[in-house]
Coordinates of C-alpha atoms in Angstrom, one line a residue:
Chain A
M23 CA 90.2 91.8 111.9
D24 CA 93.8 93.2 113.0
K25 CA 93.9 90.6 116.0
L26 CA 94.1 87.8 113.7
I27 CA 97.8 86.8 113.5
L28 CA 97.2 83.3 111.9
G29 CA 97.6 84.3 108.0
R30 CA 99.5 87.3 108.4
Y31 CA 103.1 87.8 107.2
I32 CA 106.1 89.4 108.8
P33 CA 108.7 90.5 106.5
G34 CA 112.1 89.3 107.5
D35 CA 115.3 87.7 106.3
S36 CA 115.8 84.6 108.4
I37 CA 116.9 81.2 107.4
V38 CA 113.2 80.4 108.0
H39 CA 112.0 83.1 105.6
R40 CA 114.4 82.0 103.1
L41 CA 113.3 78.3 102.9
D42 CA 111.4 77.3 99.7
P43 CA 107.7 77.9 100.4
R44 CA 107.2 74.1 99.3
S45 CA 109.5 72.6 101.9
K46 CA 107.6 74.8 104.7
L47 CA 104.3 73.6 103.3
L48 CA 105.4 70.0 103.3
A49 CA 107.0 70.3 106.5
M50 CA 103.7 71.6 108.3
F51 CA 102.0 68.7 106.9
V52 CA 104.4 66.2 108.0
F53 CA 104.6 68.1 111.2
I54 CA 100.7 67.9 111.9
S55 CA 100.4 64.4 111.0
I56 CA 103.4 63.2 113.4
I57 CA 102.1 65.5 116.1
F58 CA 99.3 62.8 117.1
W59 CA 102.0 60.2 117.8
A60 CA 103.2 62.0 120.7
N61 CA 101.7 60.4 123.4
N62 CA 104.4 60.3 126.1
L63 CA 106.7 62.6 127.9
I64 CA 109.7 62.4 125.8
T65 CA 108.0 62.6 122.2
N66 CA 106.4 65.9 123.7
I67 CA 109.6 67.0 124.7
I68 CA 110.9 66.2 121.3
L69 CA 108.1 68.1 119.2
F70 CA 108.3 70.8 121.7
S71 CA 111.9 71.7 121.3
F72 CA 111.9 71.3 117.7
T73 CA 108.9 73.9 117.5
V74 CA 110.9 76.3 119.8
I75 CA 114.1 75.8 117.5
A76 CA 112.0 76.5 114.3
I77 CA 110.5 79.5 116.1
L78 CA 113.9 80.8 117.2
L79 CA 115.5 80.5 114.0
S80 CA 112.9 82.3 112.2
K81 CA 113.7 85.4 114.7
V82 CA 110.1 86.4 114.9
K83 CA 109.1 87.8 118.3
L84 CA 107.6 85.0 120.7
G85 CA 104.7 87.4 121.5
F86 CA 103.1 87.1 117.9
F87 CA 102.8 83.1 118.6
I88 CA 101.1 83.8 121.9
R89 CA 98.8 86.3 120.3
G90 CA 98.3 84.0 117.6
V91 CA 96.7 81.1 120.1
R92 CA 94.8 83.9 121.9
P93 CA 91.9 83.7 119.7
M94 CA 91.4 80.1 120.2
I95 CA 92.3 79.9 123.8
G96 CA 88.7 79.5 124.8
L97 CA 88.3 76.4 122.5
I98 CA 91.5 74.9 123.5
L99 CA 90.4 75.2 127.4
F100 CA 87.1 73.8 126.8
T101 CA 88.3 70.7 125.2
T102 CA 91.0 70.4 127.6
F103 CA 88.6 70.5 130.6
F104 CA 86.2 68.1 128.9
Q105 CA 89.0 65.8 128.4
M106 CA 90.2 66.3 132.1
F107 CA 86.5 65.7 133.4
F108 CA 85.2 62.9 131.4
I109 CA 88.0 60.6 130.8
Q110 CA 87.8 57.4 132.7
G111 CA 90.6 55.1 134.2
G112 CA 93.7 55.8 136.2
T113 CA 93.7 56.6 140.0
I114 CA 91.6 59.4 141.2
I115 CA 93.3 62.5 142.5
F116 CA 90.1 64.6 143.0
E117 CA 86.4 63.8 143.1
F118 CA 83.9 66.4 143.7
G119 CA 80.1 65.2 142.9
F120 CA 80.2 64.0 139.3
L121 CA 83.5 65.6 138.4
R122 CA 86.4 63.4 138.8
I123 CA 90.0 63.9 137.6
T124 CA 92.4 60.9 137.2
D125 CA 96.1 60.8 136.9
Y126 CA 95.4 59.3 133.5
S127 CA 92.5 62.1 132.4
L128 CA 95.1 64.9 133.5
G129 CA 97.7 63.7 131.5
Q130 CA 95.3 63.3 128.3
A131 CA 94.1 66.8 129.0
V132 CA 97.7 68.2 129.1
M133 CA 98.7 66.3 125.7
I134 CA 95.6 67.8 124.1
F135 CA 96.7 71.3 125.2
I136 CA 100.3 70.8 124.1
R137 CA 99.1 69.5 120.4
F138 CA 96.7 72.4 120.0
V139 CA 99.4 74.8 120.9
L140 CA 102.2 73.1 118.7
I141 CA 99.8 73.2 115.9
I142 CA 98.9 76.7 116.1
F143 CA 102.5 77.8 116.6
F144 CA 103.7 75.7 113.8
S145 CA 100.9 77.0 111.3
T146 CA 101.7 80.6 112.5
L147 CA 105.0 79.9 111.7
L148 CA 104.4 79.2 108.3
T149 CA 102.2 82.1 107.4
L150 CA 104.5 84.7 109.4
T151 CA 107.5 83.6 107.4
T152 CA 105.7 82.9 104.0
T153 CA 104.4 85.3 101.7
P154 CA 100.8 84.5 100.6
L155 CA 102.0 84.8 97.0
S156 CA 104.8 82.1 97.4
L157 CA 102.4 79.8 99.4
S158 CA 100.2 79.8 96.3
D159 CA 103.2 79.1 94.1
A160 CA 103.8 76.3 96.3
V161 CA 100.5 74.8 96.3
E162 CA 100.5 74.9 92.6
S163 CA 104.0 73.3 92.4
L164 CA 103.0 70.8 94.8
L165 CA 99.8 69.6 93.0
T166 CA 101.9 69.5 89.7
P167 CA 102.1 65.5 90.0
L168 CA 98.3 65.4 89.8
K169 CA 98.2 67.0 86.4
P170 CA 97.7 63.5 84.6
F171 CA 95.1 62.8 86.7
K172 CA 93.1 65.7 85.2
V173 CA 93.6 68.1 88.0
P174 CA 93.5 71.6 86.7
V175 CA 96.6 72.7 88.5
H176 CA 97.3 75.8 86.6
E177 CA 94.0 76.9 87.0
I178 CA 93.9 76.4 90.8
G179 CA 97.2 78.3 90.9
L180 CA 95.7 81.3 88.8
M181 CA 92.7 81.4 90.9
L182 CA 94.6 81.5 94.2
S183 CA 97.1 84.3 93.3
L184 CA 94.0 86.2 91.7
S185 CA 91.9 85.6 94.8
L186 CA 94.9 86.7 97.1
R187 CA 95.6 89.4 95.0
F188 CA 91.9 90.7 95.1
V189 CA 91.5 90.3 98.6
P190 CA 92.5 93.9 100.0
T191 CA 90.7 95.2 96.8
L192 CA 87.5 93.9 97.8
M193 CA 88.1 94.5 101.6
D194 CA 88.1 98.2 100.3
D195 CA 85.0 97.8 98.3
T196 CA 83.2 96.3 101.3
T197 CA 84.3 99.3 103.6
R198 CA 83.2 101.7 100.9
I199 CA 79.8 100.0 100.4
M200 CA 79.3 99.8 104.2
N201 CA 80.1 103.4 104.6
A202 CA 77.8 104.7 101.6
Q203 CA 75.0 102.4 103.0
R204 CA 75.6 103.9 106.6
A205 CA 75.2 107.4 104.9
R206 CA 71.8 105.9 103.8
G207 CA 70.8 105.4 107.2
V208 CA 71.4 101.3 107.2
D209 CA 72.4 100.3 110.7
F210 CA 75.0 97.6 110.9
G211 CA 75.2 95.2 114.0
E212 CA 71.9 96.5 115.3
G213 CA 68.9 94.6 116.6
N214 CA 68.2 90.9 116.9
I215 CA 69.4 88.3 114.7
I216 CA 67.1 88.7 111.9
Q217 CA 67.8 92.5 111.6
K218 CA 71.2 91.8 111.6
V219 CA 71.3 89.2 108.8
K220 CA 68.9 91.5 106.7
S221 CA 71.4 94.5 107.2
V222 CA 73.9 92.5 105.5
I223 CA 72.0 92.3 102.2
P224 CA 72.7 96.0 101.2
I225 CA 76.3 95.1 101.5
L226 CA 76.3 91.7 99.8
I227 CA 74.4 92.4 96.6
P228 CA 76.5 95.4 95.4
L229 CA 79.8 93.8 96.5
F230 CA 78.6 90.7 94.4
A231 CA 77.5 93.0 91.5
S232 CA 81.0 94.9 91.6
S233 CA 83.0 91.6 91.8
L234 CA 81.3 90.4 88.6
K235 CA 82.2 93.7 87.2
R236 CA 85.8 93.4 87.8
A237 CA 86.1 89.7 87.0
D238 CA 84.8 90.8 83.6
A239 CA 87.2 93.8 83.2
L240 CA 90.1 91.6 84.4
A241 CA 89.2 88.8 82.0
T242 CA 89.1 91.3 79.0
A243 CA 92.6 92.7 80.1
M244 CA 94.0 89.2 80.5
E245 CA 92.8 88.2 77.2
S246 CA 94.1 91.8 75.7
R247 CA 97.6 90.6 77.0
G248 CA 97.6 87.2 75.4
Y249 CA 96.4 84.9 78.0
Q250 CA 95.6 81.5 76.3
G251 CA 95.6 79.0 79.3
G252 CA 98.2 77.4 80.9
D253 CA 99.8 75.4 78.1
G254 CA 102.9 77.0 76.6
R255 CA 103.4 79.6 79.5
T256 CA 106.6 80.3 81.3
K257 CA 107.0 81.2 84.6
Y258 CA 108.6 84.7 86.0
R259 CA 108.4 83.7 89.6
L260 CA 110.7 80.5 90.0
L261 CA 111.2 78.3 93.3
H262 CA 114.4 77.3 94.2
W263 CA 114.9 74.0 96.2
G264 CA 118.2 74.3 98.2
L265 CA 120.4 72.7 100.6
K266 CA 118.6 73.9 103.5
D267 CA 115.3 72.8 102.2
S268 CA 116.6 69.1 101.8
L269 CA 118.2 69.3 105.3
L270 CA 114.5 70.3 106.8
M271 CA 113.0 67.6 105.0
L272 CA 115.8 65.1 106.5
T273 CA 115.5 66.6 109.8
L274 CA 111.6 65.9 109.6
L275 CA 112.0 62.3 108.5
G276 CA 114.5 61.9 111.4
L277 CA 111.8 63.6 113.6
T278 CA 109.2 61.1 112.2
V279 CA 111.0 58.1 112.6
A280 CA 112.1 59.1 116.3
L281 CA 108.5 59.8 117.2
F282 CA 107.2 56.5 115.6
L283 CA 109.9 54.4 117.8
L284 CA 109.6 56.6 121.2
K285 CA 105.6 56.9 120.9
S286 CA 104.3 54.4 123.8
T287 CA 101.6 51.9 122.2
Chain B
M18 CA 104.0 106.6 55.8
T19 CA 102.3 103.4 55.5
N20 CA 98.9 102.5 57.4
I21 CA 99.4 100.4 60.4
I22 CA 95.7 100.1 60.8
E23 CA 92.9 100.0 58.2
V24 CA 89.2 99.7 59.2
K25 CA 86.9 99.4 56.5
N26 CA 83.2 99.5 56.7
V27 CA 82.8 97.9 60.0
T28 CA 79.6 97.6 61.6
F29 CA 79.1 96.1 65.0
R30 CA 76.2 95.4 67.5
Y31 CA 76.2 93.7 70.9
D32 CA 72.9 92.2 70.5
K33 CA 71.4 90.8 67.1
E34 CA 67.9 92.3 68.6
Q35 CA 69.5 95.7 69.1
E36 CA 67.8 98.2 66.9
N37 CA 70.5 100.9 66.6
L38 CA 73.9 99.7 65.3
T39 CA 76.7 100.4 67.8
L40 CA 79.2 101.0 65.1
N41 CA 77.7 101.7 61.8
N42 CA 79.7 101.4 58.7
V43 CA 82.9 103.1 60.2
S44 CA 86.1 103.5 57.9
F45 CA 89.6 105.1 59.0
H46 CA 93.0 104.4 59.3
V47 CA 96.1 104.8 61.4
K48 CA 99.4 105.6 60.2
H49 CA 102.7 104.3 61.4
G50 CA 104.0 105.8 64.3
E51 CA 100.8 108.4 64.5
W52 CA 99.4 109.3 67.8
L53 CA 95.5 109.3 67.1
S54 CA 93.1 110.3 69.7
I55 CA 89.3 109.0 69.5
I56 CA 87.0 111.5 71.0
G57 CA 83.2 111.5 71.3
H58 CA 80.3 111.2 73.9
N59 CA 79.7 108.1 76.1
G60 CA 78.2 105.5 74.0
S61 CA 79.4 106.9 70.7
G62 CA 81.2 103.6 70.2
K63 CA 84.7 104.5 71.1
S64 CA 85.7 101.6 73.2
T65 CA 83.9 99.1 70.9
M66 CA 86.2 100.4 68.1
V67 CA 89.4 99.7 69.8
R68 CA 88.1 96.4 71.1
L69 CA 87.4 95.4 67.6
I70 CA 90.9 96.3 66.5
D71 CA 92.3 94.0 69.7
G72 CA 90.0 91.2 68.5
L73 CA 88.2 91.4 71.8
L74 CA 84.8 91.8 69.9
E75 CA 83.7 90.6 66.4
A76 CA 82.5 92.6 63.7
E77 CA 79.2 91.9 62.0
S78 CA 80.5 93.0 58.9
G79 CA 83.4 94.9 57.0
E80 CA 87.2 94.0 57.8
I81 CA 90.1 95.2 59.8
V82 CA 93.7 95.4 58.4
I83 CA 96.7 95.3 61.1
L84 CA 100.2 95.4 59.8
N85 CA 99.1 94.1 56.3
Q86 CA 97.1 91.2 57.9
K87 CA 93.6 90.7 57.8
L88 CA 92.2 90.3 61.3
T89 CA 90.7 86.8 61.7
E90 CA 89.9 84.3 64.2
D91 CA 93.4 82.5 63.1
N92 CA 95.8 85.5 63.3
I93 CA 94.0 87.1 66.4
W94 CA 96.6 85.9 69.0
D95 CA 99.6 86.7 66.9
I96 CA 98.0 90.2 66.1
R97 CA 97.2 90.9 69.8
Q98 CA 101.1 90.4 70.7
K99 CA 101.5 93.4 68.6
I100 CA 99.1 95.7 70.2
G101 CA 99.5 96.7 74.0
M102 CA 95.9 97.9 75.4
V103 CA 95.5 99.7 78.6
F104 CA 92.4 100.0 80.3
Q105 CA 90.1 102.6 82.2
N106 CA 90.2 101.1 85.7
P107 CA 93.7 100.6 87.2
D108 CA 92.2 98.1 89.8
N109 CA 90.7 95.6 87.5
Q110 CA 93.5 95.0 84.7
F111 CA 96.1 94.3 87.6
V112 CA 96.7 90.7 87.2
G113 CA 99.6 89.8 89.2
S114 CA 100.0 90.0 92.8
T115 CA 103.0 92.3 92.6
V116 CA 104.0 95.0 90.2
E117 CA 106.8 92.8 88.6
D118 CA 104.6 89.9 88.4
D119 CA 102.0 91.9 86.7
V120 CA 104.6 93.3 84.1
A121 CA 105.7 89.8 83.5
F122 CA 102.3 88.3 82.9
S123 CA 102.0 89.0 79.1
L124 CA 105.6 87.7 78.8
E125 CA 104.8 84.5 80.6
N126 CA 101.7 83.9 78.2
K127 CA 104.2 84.5 75.3
G128 CA 106.5 81.8 76.5
V129 CA 109.6 84.0 76.8
S130 CA 112.4 82.6 78.6
H131 CA 113.1 83.3 82.3
N132 CA 116.4 85.5 81.7
E133 CA 114.9 87.5 78.9
M134 CA 111.9 87.9 80.9
K135 CA 113.9 89.5 84.0
Q136 CA 115.4 91.8 81.9
R137 CA 112.6 93.0 80.1
V138 CA 110.5 93.5 83.2
E139 CA 113.4 95.7 84.7
E140 CA 113.5 97.6 81.5
A141 CA 109.7 98.1 81.1
L142 CA 109.7 99.3 84.8
H143 CA 112.7 101.9 84.5
L144 CA 111.0 103.2 81.5
V145 CA 107.7 104.2 83.3
G146 CA 109.8 105.1 86.4
M147 CA 108.6 102.2 88.8
S148 CA 111.8 100.2 89.4
D149 CA 111.7 101.0 93.0
F150 CA 108.0 99.8 93.2
K151 CA 109.0 96.3 91.8
T152 CA 107.7 94.2 94.8
K153 CA 105.2 96.3 96.3
E154 CA 101.7 95.0 96.0
P155 CA 98.8 96.9 94.1
A156 CA 96.8 97.6 97.1
R157 CA 99.8 99.9 98.0
L158 CA 100.1 101.8 94.7
S159 CA 98.0 104.7 93.7
G160 CA 95.9 105.1 90.9
G161 CA 98.3 106.7 88.8
Q162 CA 101.0 104.3 89.6
K163 CA 98.8 101.2 88.9
Q164 CA 98.2 102.6 85.4
R165 CA 102.1 103.4 84.8
V166 CA 102.5 99.7 85.6
A167 CA 99.9 98.8 83.3
I168 CA 101.7 100.4 80.7
A169 CA 105.0 98.9 81.6
G170 CA 103.1 95.5 81.1
A171 CA 102.2 96.7 77.6
V172 CA 105.5 98.0 76.7
A173 CA 107.4 94.8 78.2
M174 CA 105.6 92.9 75.2
R175 CA 107.5 95.4 72.7
P176 CA 104.2 96.1 70.7
E177 CA 103.9 98.1 67.7
I178 CA 100.6 99.9 68.6
I179 CA 99.5 101.1 72.0
I180 CA 95.9 101.3 72.7
L181 CA 94.9 103.7 75.7
D182 CA 91.1 103.1 76.3
E183 CA 90.6 106.1 78.6
A184 CA 93.4 105.2 80.4
T185 CA 93.8 108.5 82.2
S186 CA 90.3 109.0 83.1
M187 CA 90.4 107.8 86.6
L188 CA 93.4 109.4 87.5
D189 CA 93.9 113.0 89.3
P190 CA 95.2 115.7 87.4
K191 CA 99.0 115.1 88.5
G192 CA 98.8 111.5 87.9
R193 CA 96.9 112.3 84.4
L194 CA 99.8 114.4 83.5
E195 CA 102.6 112.0 84.2
L196 CA 101.0 109.3 82.6
I197 CA 100.6 111.3 79.5
K198 CA 104.1 112.4 79.5
T199 CA 105.4 108.8 80.2
I200 CA 103.4 107.8 77.0
K201 CA 105.1 110.3 75.1
D202 CA 108.4 109.3 76.1
I203 CA 107.8 105.8 75.0
R204 CA 106.5 107.1 71.8
D205 CA 109.5 109.1 71.2
Q206 CA 111.9 106.4 72.2
Y207 CA 110.4 103.4 70.4
G208 CA 108.2 105.0 67.7
V209 CA 105.1 103.1 68.4
T210 CA 101.8 104.0 67.3
V211 CA 99.4 105.5 69.9
I212 CA 95.7 105.3 69.8
S213 CA 93.8 107.0 72.8
I214 CA 90.5 107.2 73.7
T215 CA 90.2 110.1 76.0
H216 CA 88.0 113.2 77.1
D217 CA 91.4 115.0 78.0
L218 CA 92.2 118.1 76.3
D219 CA 96.0 117.8 77.1
E220 CA 96.1 114.1 75.6
V221 CA 94.3 115.4 72.6
A222 CA 96.6 118.4 72.0
L223 CA 99.6 115.7 72.0
S224 CA 98.0 113.8 69.2
D225 CA 98.6 114.1 65.4
R226 CA 95.1 113.6 64.5
V227 CA 91.7 113.4 66.1
L228 CA 88.9 111.0 65.3
V229 CA 85.5 112.5 66.4
M230 CA 82.6 109.8 66.7
K231 CA 79.1 110.2 67.3
K232 CA 76.3 107.6 67.7
G233 CA 78.4 104.9 66.1
Q234 CA 79.8 106.8 63.2
I235 CA 83.0 109.0 62.2
E236 CA 81.5 112.6 62.8
S237 CA 84.9 114.2 61.5
T238 CA 88.8 114.0 61.5
A239 CA 90.7 116.6 62.3
T240 CA 94.0 118.0 63.6
P241 CA 93.9 119.1 67.2
R242 CA 94.3 122.7 66.2
E243 CA 91.1 122.4 63.7
L244 CA 89.3 120.8 66.2
F245 CA 89.9 123.1 69.0
A246 CA 88.9 126.2 66.7
R247 CA 85.2 124.7 67.0
G248 CA 84.9 126.5 70.2
R249 CA 81.6 125.7 72.2
D250 CA 81.0 122.6 70.0
L251 CA 83.6 120.8 72.1
L252 CA 81.4 120.5 74.8
T253 CA 79.0 118.4 72.9
L254 CA 81.7 116.3 71.8
G255 CA 82.4 115.5 75.3
L256 CA 85.5 117.6 75.5
D257 CA 86.3 120.6 77.9
I258 CA 87.0 124.2 76.0
P259 CA 90.5 124.7 76.2
F260 CA 91.7 127.7 78.7
T261 CA 92.9 130.1 75.9
S262 CA 89.4 129.7 74.1
S263 CA 87.8 130.5 77.3
L264 CA 89.9 133.5 77.6
V265 CA 89.6 134.7 74.1
N266 CA 85.7 134.5 74.8
A267 CA 86.0 136.5 78.1
L268 CA 88.1 139.2 76.2
Q269 CA 85.7 139.3 73.2
L270 CA 82.8 139.9 75.8
E271 CA 84.6 142.9 77.2
G272 CA 85.0 144.3 73.5
F273 CA 88.5 143.1 73.0
K274 CA 89.2 142.4 69.3
C275 CA 90.5 138.8 69.1
Q276 CA 90.4 136.3 65.9
D277 CA 88.5 133.5 66.6
A278 CA 91.0 131.1 65.8
Y279 CA 92.4 128.5 68.4
Y280 CA 95.6 129.9 70.2
T281 CA 97.8 127.7 72.2
E282 CA 99.1 129.5 75.5
K283 CA 102.3 130.7 74.0
E284 CA 100.6 132.1 70.9
L285 CA 97.9 133.8 73.0
E286 CA 100.6 135.1 75.2
D287 CA 102.4 136.7 72.2
Y288 CA 99.4 138.0 70.7
L289 CA 98.4 139.7 73.9
W290 CA 101.7 141.2 74.4
E291 CA 101.8 142.2 70.8
S292 CA 98.2 144.1 71.3
L293 CA 99.4 145.6 74.7
S294 CA 102.7 147.1 73.1
K295 CA 100.2 148.6 70.3
M296 CA 98.1 150.4 72.7

């Protein structure tokens, strides 16, 4: 679990850290949407330099991003090779049996590779510089326009923040239950697939039972503290949309326009 | 002193089919500014009783009057704001993602303005000595610290009554003593009424009055001193025997003449010095 960089937060005080989580989340959505427009050299260079500048501004070590890509590298290479060998068209550079690499397919493969890496870099940047808590605030705030359409925005936000708050608690529970079951002779990760699945049951059922108990106690505590739902509530945590957030949005708008104009059809 | 809580002939059971009543015709009162301990064995109905007071459960018959208001469906939320509850398990009552969020939770529910909220959260955290931990997540706190945050959350509401439902039972001795001291400070400073369900001797010793519950009924009410004088009987009530009483017992076995009454440590110390000097 420790190897997973995506979804981890690195405390810091850079300009990227201080951005409003809403603008960062929006930026990621826009970035990932427009990345598919980048289909020639110039557009890719623009996107690449944008990402590099963002990473430099965040002052997070580059190593984190490389490590973020590492667990996915197998998948990325797999798709890249598929692109390389099986796209037809263009002039042939290399041929061996049924494998055939053309200049066109090579270009496509490189593009796919860059897209993958950029998406991972960018989403890693988001989670590395934003606390899970402010991300859930951002989700709630961004969903607010959907309130008139009967989307339970407050409830979604509350559920998100409660789940995030209980992740470490449930992780502890899991470890404790696993060790307790080990002490009674349950062997995890041994044997064939059916035995492995079976050995999960003695963790899963107690974990479910304890979660239900926790949920019940939490609900009682919330009720005793006057929780009556989202109406008439004030918020302790306020999000501040500053000048730098507007600037980020403008930059992205510029990027979108530039990409739209420069992409080859 | 006037009564802040009056419980009259309350009867309750969790399930209509249940034969034995969880609470059987219970009546008692709590005075303004009093520290009341409720003790008794597991299943004697202590937790049920305080949940009824907070309106988390509804009585089958009888009535509960809090601050001169009869507890009904309509005023439950108003009355709940006058009562701060702290439960047993520190993990399961931590709502917020960080310490300050958790303390602010009840204020958010109340619709308190942002500026006042900030100020009250500061104040409450300062009171329980957790100001430095403001931005920490619950996973990084010890059990005792989490309970102190829970108390801060209750105090931030500015309640008139604080109910502790075995709030110290999952803590180590050090955390327990610290927590009791915090509660004592809060009571001395704000004059709130404290009701605490406990199995802990130190907590009982601090209280003004002790309510003993047995099988859904009130067995007796007494001052801590009167209660501690019951000697071995305390074990059947789910309490320990105070250290001084054990010492007195041991001395009596050795043929030393002691009175059967309860001594505080200071009193016993004085008594022993006195006896020694007479020898």
